[in-house]
Amino acid sequence: MTSRRMPVDRDPVEPGPDRPLTILVDGEPVAGTVGQTIAGVLLAAGRREWRTTSAGGAPRGVFCGIGVCFDCLVDVNGLRDVRACLRRARDGDVVVRQGEPEVVA
Ligand code: FES
């Protein structure tokens, strides 16, 4: 199987020029492009994990990428438990990583 490359001028989707956006992640500006999900912005910025599990504090980021696993949860503009893989980033979004407190048995 070979990869297929299509010249931009023949792409039926007719993508326009990239439009930049900036989100704040734990107070740090992260650059992205309009149309990316929050997970897409984070991954493009080289971040692979942004949450920790309640049991053991294991790092999590994108696992399924389609809204099924809930591994990618973040707080967005004060709203908790937003799936970063589904939520399109908007310029100025304030994203806070989630870290669950350790569960004591
Ligand atoms: S990566 Fe699975 S729900 Fe977002």
mmCIF file with all atom_site columns, N, CA and C and ligand atoms in Angstrom, residues 39 50 61-73 83-86, ligand 1:
data_model
loop_
_atom_site.group_PDB
_atom_site.id
_atom_site.type_symbol
_atom_site.label_atom_id
_atom_site.label_alt_id
_atom_site.label_comp_id
_atom_site.label_asym_id
_atom_site.label_entity_id
_atom_site.label_seq_id
_atom_site.pdbx_PDB_ins_code
_atom_site.Cartn_x
_atom_site.Cartn_y
_atom_site.Cartn_z
_atom_site.occupancy
_atom_site.B_iso_or_equiv
_atom_site.pdbx_formal_charge
_atom_site.auth_seq_id
_atom_site.auth_comp_id
_atom_site.auth_asym_id
_atom_site.auth_atom_id
_atom_site.pdbx_PDB_model_num
ATOM   1  N  N   . ALA A 1 39 ? -7.352  18.468 22.238 1.00 0.00 ? 39 ALA A N   1
ATOM   2  C  CA  . ALA A 1 39 ? -6.344  17.401 22.210 1.00 0.00 ? 39 ALA A CA  1
ATOM   3  C  C   . ALA A 1 39 ? -5.383  17.597 21.039 1.00 0.00 ? 39 ALA A C   1
ATOM   4  N  N   . TRP A 1 50 ? -1.999  14.811 30.069 1.00 0.00 ? 50 TRP A N   1
ATOM   5  C  CA  . TRP A 1 50 ? -2.445  16.022 30.746 1.00 0.00 ? 50 TRP A CA  1
ATOM   6  C  C   . TRP A 1 50 ? -3.423  15.713 31.860 1.00 0.00 ? 50 TRP A C   1
ATOM   7  N  N   . GLY A 1 61 ? -3.653  10.844 28.417 1.00 0.00 ? 61 GLY A N   1
ATOM   8  C  CA  . GLY A 1 61 ? -3.840  11.866 27.389 1.00 0.00 ? 61 GLY A CA  1
ATOM   9  C  C   . GLY A 1 61 ? -4.885  11.339 26.432 1.00 0.00 ? 61 GLY A C   1
ATOM   10 N  N   . VAL A 1 62 ? -4.546  11.222 25.167 1.00 0.00 ? 62 VAL A N   1
ATOM   11 C  CA  . VAL A 1 62 ? -5.469  10.640 24.198 1.00 0.00 ? 62 VAL A CA  1
ATOM   12 C  C   . VAL A 1 62 ? -5.250  9.133  24.137 1.00 0.00 ? 62 VAL A C   1
ATOM   13 N  N   . PHE A 1 63 ? -6.345  8.387  24.215 1.00 0.00 ? 63 PHE A N   1
ATOM   14 C  CA  . PHE A 1 63 ? -6.262  6.940  24.007 1.00 0.00 ? 63 PHE A CA  1
ATOM   15 C  C   . PHE A 1 63 ? -7.084  6.571  22.780 1.00 0.00 ? 63 PHE A C   1
ATOM   16 N  N   . CYS A 1 64 ? -8.403  6.800  22.841 1.00 0.00 ? 64 CYS A N   1
ATOM   17 C  CA  . CYS A 1 64 ? -9.241  6.425  21.693 1.00 0.00 ? 64 CYS A CA  1
ATOM   18 C  C   . CYS A 1 64 ? -9.321  7.538  20.641 1.00 0.00 ? 64 CYS A C   1
ATOM   19 N  N   . GLY A 1 65 ? -9.364  8.763  21.109 1.00 0.00 ? 65 GLY A N   1
ATOM   20 C  CA  . GLY A 1 65 ? -9.456  9.902  20.197 1.00 0.00 ? 65 GLY A CA  1
ATOM   21 C  C   . GLY A 1 65 ? -10.829 10.114 19.585 1.00 0.00 ? 65 GLY A C   1
ATOM   22 N  N   . ILE A 1 66 ? -11.834 9.366  20.050 1.00 0.00 ? 66 ILE A N   1
ATOM   23 C  CA  . ILE A 1 66 ? -13.181 9.477  19.476 1.00 0.00 ? 66 ILE A CA  1
ATOM   24 C  C   . ILE A 1 66 ? -14.262 9.627  20.543 1.00 0.00 ? 66 ILE A C   1
ATOM   25 N  N   . GLY A 1 67 ? -13.884 9.990  21.759 1.00 0.00 ? 67 GLY A N   1
ATOM   26 C  CA  . GLY A 1 67 ? -14.885 10.274 22.778 1.00 0.00 ? 67 GLY A CA  1
ATOM   27 C  C   . GLY A 1 67 ? -15.399 9.093  23.560 1.00 0.00 ? 67 GLY A C   1
ATOM   28 N  N   . VAL A 1 68 ? -14.737 7.971  23.498 1.00 0.00 ? 68 VAL A N   1
ATOM   29 C  CA  . VAL A 1 68 ? -15.244 6.769  24.152 1.00 0.00 ? 68 VAL A CA  1
ATOM   30 C  C   . VAL A 1 68 ? -14.585 6.502  25.504 1.00 0.00 ? 68 VAL A C   1
ATOM   31 N  N   . CYS A 1 69 ? -13.295 6.706  25.621 1.00 0.00 ? 69 CYS A N   1
ATOM   32 C  CA  . CYS A 1 69 ? -12.561 6.230  26.797 1.00 0.00 ? 69 CYS A CA  1
ATOM   33 C  C   . CYS A 1 69 ? -12.495 7.223  27.959 1.00 0.00 ? 69 CYS A C   1
ATOM   34 N  N   . PHE A 1 70 ? -12.696 8.482  27.728 1.00 0.00 ? 70 PHE A N   1
ATOM   35 C  CA  . PHE A 1 70 ? -12.637 9.527  28.753 1.00 0.00 ? 70 PHE A CA  1
ATOM   36 C  C   . PHE A 1 70 ? -11.235 9.693  29.349 1.00 0.00 ? 70 PHE A C   1
ATOM   37 N  N   . ASP A 1 71 ? -10.222 9.235  28.684 1.00 0.00 ? 71 ASP A N   1
ATOM   38 C  CA  . ASP A 1 71 ? -8.851  9.413  29.191 1.00 0.00 ? 71 ASP A CA  1
ATOM   39 C  C   . ASP A 1 71 ? -8.367  10.859 29.057 1.00 0.00 ? 71 ASP A C   1
ATOM   40 N  N   . CYS A 1 72 ? -8.979  11.628 28.202 1.00 0.00 ? 72 CYS A N   1
ATOM   41 C  CA  . CYS A 1 72 ? -8.440  12.941 27.834 1.00 0.00 ? 72 CYS A CA  1
ATOM   42 C  C   . CYS A 1 72 ? -9.093  14.098 28.576 1.00 0.00 ? 72 CYS A C   1
ATOM   43 N  N   . LEU A 1 73 ? -9.783  13.828 29.681 1.00 0.00 ? 73 LEU A N   1
ATOM   44 C  CA  . LEU A 1 73 ? -10.567 14.858 30.362 1.00 0.00 ? 73 LEU A CA  1
ATOM   45 C  C   . LEU A 1 73 ? -9.724  16.047 30.806 1.00 0.00 ? 73 LEU A C   1
ATOM   46 N  N   . ARG A 1 83 ? -14.131 16.287 27.323 1.00 0.00 ? 83 ARG A N   1
ATOM   47 C  CA  . ARG A 1 83 ? -13.253 15.399 26.546 1.00 0.00 ? 83 ARG A CA  1
ATOM   48 C  C   . ARG A 1 83 ? -12.482 16.229 25.512 1.00 0.00 ? 83 ARG A C   1
ATOM   49 N  N   . ALA A 1 84 ? -11.195 16.297 25.712 1.00 0.00 ? 84 ALA A N   1
ATOM   50 C  CA  . ALA A 1 84 ? -10.345 17.144 24.861 1.00 0.00 ? 84 ALA A CA  1
ATOM   51 C  C   . ALA A 1 84 ? -10.325 16.677 23.418 1.00 0.00 ? 84 ALA A C   1
ATOM   52 N  N   . CYS A 1 85 ? -10.613 15.402 23.194 1.00 0.00 ? 85 CYS A N   1
ATOM   53 C  CA  . CYS A 1 85 ? -10.575 14.891 21.815 1.00 0.00 ? 85 CYS A CA  1
ATOM   54 C  C   . CYS A 1 85 ? -11.815 15.280 21.021 1.00 0.00 ? 85 CYS A C   1
ATOM   55 N  N   . LEU A 1 86 ? -12.871 15.734 21.721 1.00 0.00 ? 86 LEU A N   1
ATOM   56 C  CA  . LEU A 1 86 ? -14.105 16.099 21.031 1.00 0.00 ? 86 LEU A CA  1
ATOM   57 C  C   . LEU A 1 86 ? -14.323 17.602 20.967 1.00 0.00 ? 86 LEU A C   1
HETATM 58 S  S1  . FES B 2 .  ? -9.259  10.095 23.998 1.00 0.00 ? 1  FES B S1  1
HETATM 59 FE FE1 . FES B 2 .  ? -10.849 8.761  24.498 1.00 0.00 ? 1  FES B FE1 1
HETATM 60 S  S2  . FES B 2 .  ? -12.477 10.088 25.054 1.00 0.00 ? 1  FES B S2  1
HETATM 61 FE FE2 . FES B 2 .  ? -10.908 11.433 24.412 1.00 0.00 ? 1  FES B FE2 1
#
